[in-house]
mmCIF file of C-alpha atoms in Angstrom:
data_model
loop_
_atom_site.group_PDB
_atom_site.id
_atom_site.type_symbol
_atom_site.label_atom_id
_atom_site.label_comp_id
_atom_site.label_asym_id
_atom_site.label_seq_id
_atom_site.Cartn_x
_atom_site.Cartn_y
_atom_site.Cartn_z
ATOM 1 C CA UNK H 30 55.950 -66.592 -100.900
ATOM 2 C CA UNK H 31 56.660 -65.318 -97.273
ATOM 3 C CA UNK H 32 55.865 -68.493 -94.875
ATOM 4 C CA UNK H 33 53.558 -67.127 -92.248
ATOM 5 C CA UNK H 34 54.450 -66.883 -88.566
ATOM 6 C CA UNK H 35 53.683 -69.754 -85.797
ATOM 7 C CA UNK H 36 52.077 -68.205 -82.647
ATOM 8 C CA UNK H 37 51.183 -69.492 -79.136
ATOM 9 C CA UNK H 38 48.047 -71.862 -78.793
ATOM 10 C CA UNK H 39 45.630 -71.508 -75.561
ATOM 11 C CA UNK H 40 42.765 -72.380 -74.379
ATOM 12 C CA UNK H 41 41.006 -70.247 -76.598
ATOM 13 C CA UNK H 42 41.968 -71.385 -79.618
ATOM 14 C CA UNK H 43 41.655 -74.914 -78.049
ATOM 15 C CA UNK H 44 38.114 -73.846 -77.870
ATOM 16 C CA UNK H 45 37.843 -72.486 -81.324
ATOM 17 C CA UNK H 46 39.494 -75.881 -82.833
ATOM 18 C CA UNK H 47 36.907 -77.896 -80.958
ATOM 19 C CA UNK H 48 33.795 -75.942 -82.064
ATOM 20 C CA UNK H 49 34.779 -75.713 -85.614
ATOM 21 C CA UNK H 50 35.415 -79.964 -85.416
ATOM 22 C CA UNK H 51 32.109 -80.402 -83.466
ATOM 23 C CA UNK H 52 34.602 -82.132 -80.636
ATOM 24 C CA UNK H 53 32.446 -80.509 -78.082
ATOM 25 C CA UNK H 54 29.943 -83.485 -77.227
ATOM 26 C CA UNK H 55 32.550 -85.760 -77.692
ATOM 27 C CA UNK H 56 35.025 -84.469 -75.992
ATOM 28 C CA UNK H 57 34.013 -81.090 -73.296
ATOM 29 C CA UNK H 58 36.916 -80.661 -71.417
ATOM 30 C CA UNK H 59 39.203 -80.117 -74.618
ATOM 31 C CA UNK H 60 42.031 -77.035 -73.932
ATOM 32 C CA UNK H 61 45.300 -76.161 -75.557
ATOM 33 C CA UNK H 62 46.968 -79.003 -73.522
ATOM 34 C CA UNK H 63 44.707 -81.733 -75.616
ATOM 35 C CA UNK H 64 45.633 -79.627 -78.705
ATOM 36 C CA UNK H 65 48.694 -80.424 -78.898
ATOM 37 C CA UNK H 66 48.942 -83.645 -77.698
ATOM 38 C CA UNK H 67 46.629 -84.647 -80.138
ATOM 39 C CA UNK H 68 48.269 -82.376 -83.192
ATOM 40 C CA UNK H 69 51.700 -82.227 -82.673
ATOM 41 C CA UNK H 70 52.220 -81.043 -85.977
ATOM 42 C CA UNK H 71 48.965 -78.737 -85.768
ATOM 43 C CA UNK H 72 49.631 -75.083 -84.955
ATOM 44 C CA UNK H 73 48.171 -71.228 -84.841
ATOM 45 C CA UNK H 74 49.771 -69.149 -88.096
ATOM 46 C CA UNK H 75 49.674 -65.601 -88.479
ATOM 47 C CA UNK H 76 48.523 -64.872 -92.316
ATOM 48 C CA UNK H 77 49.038 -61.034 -93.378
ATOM 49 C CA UNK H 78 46.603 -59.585 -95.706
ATOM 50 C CA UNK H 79 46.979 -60.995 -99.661
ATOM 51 C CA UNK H 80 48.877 -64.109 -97.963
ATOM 52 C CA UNK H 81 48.002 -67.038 -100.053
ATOM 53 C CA UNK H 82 46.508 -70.059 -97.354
ATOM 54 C CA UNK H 83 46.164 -72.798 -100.150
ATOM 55 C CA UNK H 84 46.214 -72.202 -103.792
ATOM 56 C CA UNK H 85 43.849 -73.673 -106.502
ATOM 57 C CA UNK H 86 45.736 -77.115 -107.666
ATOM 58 C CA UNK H 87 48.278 -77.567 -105.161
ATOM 59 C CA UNK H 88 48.168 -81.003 -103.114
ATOM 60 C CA UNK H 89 47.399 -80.991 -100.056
ATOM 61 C CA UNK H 90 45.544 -83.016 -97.038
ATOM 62 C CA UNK H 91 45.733 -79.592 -94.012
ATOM 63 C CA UNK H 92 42.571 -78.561 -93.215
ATOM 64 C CA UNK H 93 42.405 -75.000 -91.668
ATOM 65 C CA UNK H 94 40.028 -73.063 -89.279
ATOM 66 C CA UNK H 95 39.891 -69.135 -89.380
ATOM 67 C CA UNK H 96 40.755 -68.500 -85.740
ATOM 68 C CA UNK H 97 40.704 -64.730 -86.484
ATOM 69 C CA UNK H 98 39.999 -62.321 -89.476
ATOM 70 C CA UNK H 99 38.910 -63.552 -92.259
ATOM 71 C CA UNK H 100 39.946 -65.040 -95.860
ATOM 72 C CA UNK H 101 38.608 -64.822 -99.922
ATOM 73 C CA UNK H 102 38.198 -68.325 -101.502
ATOM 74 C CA UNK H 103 38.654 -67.761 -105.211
ATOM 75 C CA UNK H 104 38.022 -70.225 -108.111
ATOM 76 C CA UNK H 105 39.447 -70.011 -111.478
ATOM 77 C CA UNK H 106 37.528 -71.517 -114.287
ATOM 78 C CA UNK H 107 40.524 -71.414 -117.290
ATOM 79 C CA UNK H 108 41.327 -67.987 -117.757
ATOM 80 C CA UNK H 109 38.074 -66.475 -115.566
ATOM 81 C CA UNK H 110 38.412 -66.896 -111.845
ATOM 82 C CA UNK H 111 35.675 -65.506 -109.736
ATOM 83 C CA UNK H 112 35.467 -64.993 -105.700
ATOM 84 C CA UNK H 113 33.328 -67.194 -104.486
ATOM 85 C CA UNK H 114 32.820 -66.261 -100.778
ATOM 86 C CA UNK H 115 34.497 -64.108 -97.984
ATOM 87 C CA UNK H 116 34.447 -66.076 -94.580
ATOM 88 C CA UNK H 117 35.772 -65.417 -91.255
ATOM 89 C CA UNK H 118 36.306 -66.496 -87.785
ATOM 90 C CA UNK H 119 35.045 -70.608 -87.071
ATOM 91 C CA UNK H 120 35.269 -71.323 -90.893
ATOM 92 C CA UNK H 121 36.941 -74.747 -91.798
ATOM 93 C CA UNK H 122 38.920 -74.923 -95.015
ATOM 94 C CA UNK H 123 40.489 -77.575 -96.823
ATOM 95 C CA UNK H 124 38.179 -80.888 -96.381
ATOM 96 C CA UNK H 125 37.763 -80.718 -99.993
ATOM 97 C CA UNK H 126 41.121 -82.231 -101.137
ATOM 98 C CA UNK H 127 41.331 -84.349 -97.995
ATOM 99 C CA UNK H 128 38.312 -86.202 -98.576
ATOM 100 C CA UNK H 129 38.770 -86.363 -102.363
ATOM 101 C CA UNK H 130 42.386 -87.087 -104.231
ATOM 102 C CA UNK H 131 44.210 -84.175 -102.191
ATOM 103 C CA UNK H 132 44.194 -81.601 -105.113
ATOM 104 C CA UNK H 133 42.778 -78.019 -103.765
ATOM 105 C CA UNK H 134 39.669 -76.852 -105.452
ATOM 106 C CA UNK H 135 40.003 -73.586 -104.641
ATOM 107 C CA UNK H 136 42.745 -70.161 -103.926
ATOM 108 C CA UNK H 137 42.182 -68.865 -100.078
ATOM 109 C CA UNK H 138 43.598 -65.742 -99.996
ATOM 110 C CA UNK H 139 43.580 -63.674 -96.480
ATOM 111 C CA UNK H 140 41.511 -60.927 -96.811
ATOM 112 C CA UNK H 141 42.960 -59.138 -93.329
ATOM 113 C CA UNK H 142 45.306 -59.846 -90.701
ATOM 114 C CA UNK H 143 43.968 -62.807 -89.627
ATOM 115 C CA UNK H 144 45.164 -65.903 -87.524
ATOM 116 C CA UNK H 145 45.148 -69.558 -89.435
ATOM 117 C CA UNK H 146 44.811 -72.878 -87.457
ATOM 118 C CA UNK H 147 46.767 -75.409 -89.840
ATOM 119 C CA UNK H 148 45.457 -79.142 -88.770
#
């Protein structure tokens, strides 16, 4: 699996991260500087369409917010698997395994070029 590519954060993103985290009472004048002093190890990925974001299974504690495009979370049920939603832009993926044993419940599959923030 191709690893997808790390691109420059701003002040937009910054902005994007904060909404999707509900930092924005809490914290107002949040920007790219905060970002990464605050997640070091946090960064912008470029995903290219059928890359796989998280996979059903794997373990896991990253959350992720759809900065741009959009991604297909897919659920297999033994040999079915179904689609269960296309989402896009200010969606936050992942809390699932970190607020339960760190096991992914579900594939996210980009559904378009789209831009990952990895938390």
């Amino acid at each position: 699996m191709e690893q997808p590519v790390r691109l420059k954060t701003d002040d937009a993103v910054a902005a994007a991260v904060s909404e999707a985290l509900m930092l924005k009472d809490f914290f107002p004048e949040f920007n790219a500087e905060h970002l990464q002093k605050l997640f070091p190890h946090s960064g912008l990925f470029q995903y290219e369409p059928e890359a796989v974001v998280m996979r059903q299974g794997d373990l896991g504690r990253d959350i992720f917010i759809v900065y741009f495009g959009g991604v297909r979370v897919q659920q297999a049920f033994g040999s079915m698997a179904a689609e269960l939603a296309a989402l896009g832009p200010g969606t936050l993926l992942g809390e699932m395994a970190m607020l339960k044993d760190g096991a992914r419940t579900a594939t996210v599959v980009a559904s378009m070029d789209s831009q990952i923030f990895r938390l």
